[in-house]
Short mmCIF file of C-alpha atoms in Angstrom, two decimals:
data_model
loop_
_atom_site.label_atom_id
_atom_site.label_comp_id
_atom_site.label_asym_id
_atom_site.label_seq_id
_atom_site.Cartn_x
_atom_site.Cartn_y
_atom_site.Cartn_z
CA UNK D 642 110.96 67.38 85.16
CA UNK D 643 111.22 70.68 87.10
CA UNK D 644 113.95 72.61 86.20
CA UNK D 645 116.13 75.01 88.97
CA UNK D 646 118.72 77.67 89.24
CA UNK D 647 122.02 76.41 90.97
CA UNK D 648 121.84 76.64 95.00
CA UNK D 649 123.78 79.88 95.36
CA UNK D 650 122.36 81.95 93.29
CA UNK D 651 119.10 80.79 95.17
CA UNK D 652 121.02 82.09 98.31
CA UNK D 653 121.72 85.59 96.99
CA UNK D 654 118.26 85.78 96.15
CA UNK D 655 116.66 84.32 99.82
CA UNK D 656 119.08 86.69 101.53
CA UNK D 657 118.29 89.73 99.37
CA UNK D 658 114.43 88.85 99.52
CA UNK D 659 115.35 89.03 103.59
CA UNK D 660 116.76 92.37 103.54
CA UNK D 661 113.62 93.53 101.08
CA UNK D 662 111.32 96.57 102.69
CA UNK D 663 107.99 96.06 102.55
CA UNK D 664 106.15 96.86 105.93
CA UNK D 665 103.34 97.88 103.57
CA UNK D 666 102.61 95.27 100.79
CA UNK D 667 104.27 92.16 103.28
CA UNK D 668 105.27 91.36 99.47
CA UNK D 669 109.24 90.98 99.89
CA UNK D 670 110.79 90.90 96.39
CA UNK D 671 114.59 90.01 95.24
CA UNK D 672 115.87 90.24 91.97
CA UNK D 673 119.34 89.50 90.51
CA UNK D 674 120.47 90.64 86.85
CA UNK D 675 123.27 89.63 85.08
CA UNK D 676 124.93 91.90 82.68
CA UNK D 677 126.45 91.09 79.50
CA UNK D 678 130.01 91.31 81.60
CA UNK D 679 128.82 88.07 83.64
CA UNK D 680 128.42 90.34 86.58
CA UNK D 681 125.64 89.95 88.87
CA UNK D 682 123.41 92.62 90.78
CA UNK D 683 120.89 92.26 93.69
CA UNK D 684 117.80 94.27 94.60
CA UNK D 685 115.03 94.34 96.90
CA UNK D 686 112.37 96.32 96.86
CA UNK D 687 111.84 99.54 99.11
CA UNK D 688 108.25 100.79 99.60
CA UNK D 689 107.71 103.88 101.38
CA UNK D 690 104.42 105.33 103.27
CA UNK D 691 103.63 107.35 100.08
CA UNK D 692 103.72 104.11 98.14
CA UNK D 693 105.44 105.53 95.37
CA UNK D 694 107.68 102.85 96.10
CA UNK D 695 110.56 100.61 94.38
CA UNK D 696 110.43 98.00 92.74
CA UNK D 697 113.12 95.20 93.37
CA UNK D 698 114.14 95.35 89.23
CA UNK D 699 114.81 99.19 89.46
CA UNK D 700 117.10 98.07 92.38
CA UNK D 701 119.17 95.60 91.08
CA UNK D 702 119.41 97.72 87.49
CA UNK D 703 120.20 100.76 89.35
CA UNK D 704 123.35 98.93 90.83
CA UNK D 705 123.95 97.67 87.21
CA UNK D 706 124.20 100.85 86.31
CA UNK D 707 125.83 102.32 89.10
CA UNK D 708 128.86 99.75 88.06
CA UNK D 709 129.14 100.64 84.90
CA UNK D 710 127.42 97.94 83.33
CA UNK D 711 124.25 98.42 80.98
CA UNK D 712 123.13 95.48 78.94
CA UNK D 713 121.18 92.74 80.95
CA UNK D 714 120.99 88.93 79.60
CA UNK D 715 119.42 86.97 82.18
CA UNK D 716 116.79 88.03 84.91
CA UNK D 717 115.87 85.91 88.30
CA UNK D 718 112.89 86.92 90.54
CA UNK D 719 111.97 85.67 94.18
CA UNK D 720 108.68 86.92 95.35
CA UNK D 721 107.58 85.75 98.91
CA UNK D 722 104.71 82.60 97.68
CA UNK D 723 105.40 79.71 95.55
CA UNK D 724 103.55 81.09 92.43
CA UNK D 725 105.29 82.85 89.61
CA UNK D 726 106.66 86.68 90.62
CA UNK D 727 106.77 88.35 87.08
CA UNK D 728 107.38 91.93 86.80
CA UNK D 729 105.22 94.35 86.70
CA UNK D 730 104.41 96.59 83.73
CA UNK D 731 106.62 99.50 84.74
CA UNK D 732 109.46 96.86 85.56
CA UNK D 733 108.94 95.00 82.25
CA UNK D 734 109.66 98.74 80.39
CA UNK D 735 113.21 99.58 82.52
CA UNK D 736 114.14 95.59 81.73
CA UNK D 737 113.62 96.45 77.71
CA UNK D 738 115.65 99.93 78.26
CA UNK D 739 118.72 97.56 79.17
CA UNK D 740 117.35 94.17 77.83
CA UNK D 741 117.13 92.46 74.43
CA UNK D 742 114.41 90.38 73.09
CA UNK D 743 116.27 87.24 73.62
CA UNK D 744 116.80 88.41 77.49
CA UNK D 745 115.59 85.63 80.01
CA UNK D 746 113.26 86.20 83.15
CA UNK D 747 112.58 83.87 85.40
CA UNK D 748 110.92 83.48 88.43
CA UNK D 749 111.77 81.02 90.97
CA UNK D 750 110.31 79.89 94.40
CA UNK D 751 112.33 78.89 97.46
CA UNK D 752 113.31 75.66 95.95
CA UNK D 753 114.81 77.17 93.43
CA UNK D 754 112.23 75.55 90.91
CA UNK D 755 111.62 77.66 87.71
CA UNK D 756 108.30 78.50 88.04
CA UNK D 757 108.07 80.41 85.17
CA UNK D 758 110.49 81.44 81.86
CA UNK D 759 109.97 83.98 79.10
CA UNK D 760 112.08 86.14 77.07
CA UNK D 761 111.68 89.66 77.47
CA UNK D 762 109.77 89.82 73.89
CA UNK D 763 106.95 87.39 75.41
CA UNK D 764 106.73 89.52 78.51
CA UNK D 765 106.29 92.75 76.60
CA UNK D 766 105.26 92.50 72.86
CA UNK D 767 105.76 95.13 70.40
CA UNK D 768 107.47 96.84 73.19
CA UNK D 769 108.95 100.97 72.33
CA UNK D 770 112.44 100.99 73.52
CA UNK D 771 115.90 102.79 72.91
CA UNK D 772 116.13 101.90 69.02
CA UNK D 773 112.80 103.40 68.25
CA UNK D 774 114.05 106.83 68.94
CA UNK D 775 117.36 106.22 67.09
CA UNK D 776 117.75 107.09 63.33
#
């Protein structure tokens, strides 16, 4: 049986994919985190003509952050085709600066069917983050 997220959250995401920029790619992206406060945070991603562009994670962690929150337990992704939209590698890294192992990605078409669920640990192994650098 497929599983889903609940029908507004599925919103958020739709209308943030909506408002996503990507003239370039046509690959609209939305992305909501919730922090360890319960809190919830939208991006999009904004690509620019130099292509060093953004990715719809940095979004939604930047507004995280930008509210004062910093630890992220759940992850939900809405690319713009009914295939799994996991992040990229650079995307994967910022999630494990604010993540744990146990964190949860998933990525979900316009259904709302999970099309795909991992922990952060599956999606990036052996990963270097803030508690290698601590003593």
């Amino acid at each position: 049986m497929t599983r889903t997220i609940d029908t507004e959250l599925l919103e958020r995401l739709k209308t943030l994919r909506s408002r996503a920029y990507a003239p370039y790619s046509d690959h609209p992206v939305a992305v909501i985190v919730e922090a360890a406060s319960g809190e919830r945070f939208g991006g999009t991603n904004v690509e620019v003509a130099h292509f060093k562009s953004q990715c719809a994670e940095a979004s939604a962690i930047s507004a995280m952050i930008g509210a004062g929150d910093h630890d992220i337990k759940h992850v939900w992704i809405l690319g713009p085709r009914a295939i799994p939209c996991a992040p990229c590698g650079d995307c994967r890294q910022r999630l494990r600066e604010f993540g744990e192992d146990a964190t949860l990605v998933y990525a979900v078409d316009d259904s709302g069917n999970i099309l795909l669920e991992r922990t952060l640990s599956q999606l990036l192994p052996d990963s270097f983050g803030p508690d290698n650098l601590s003593d």
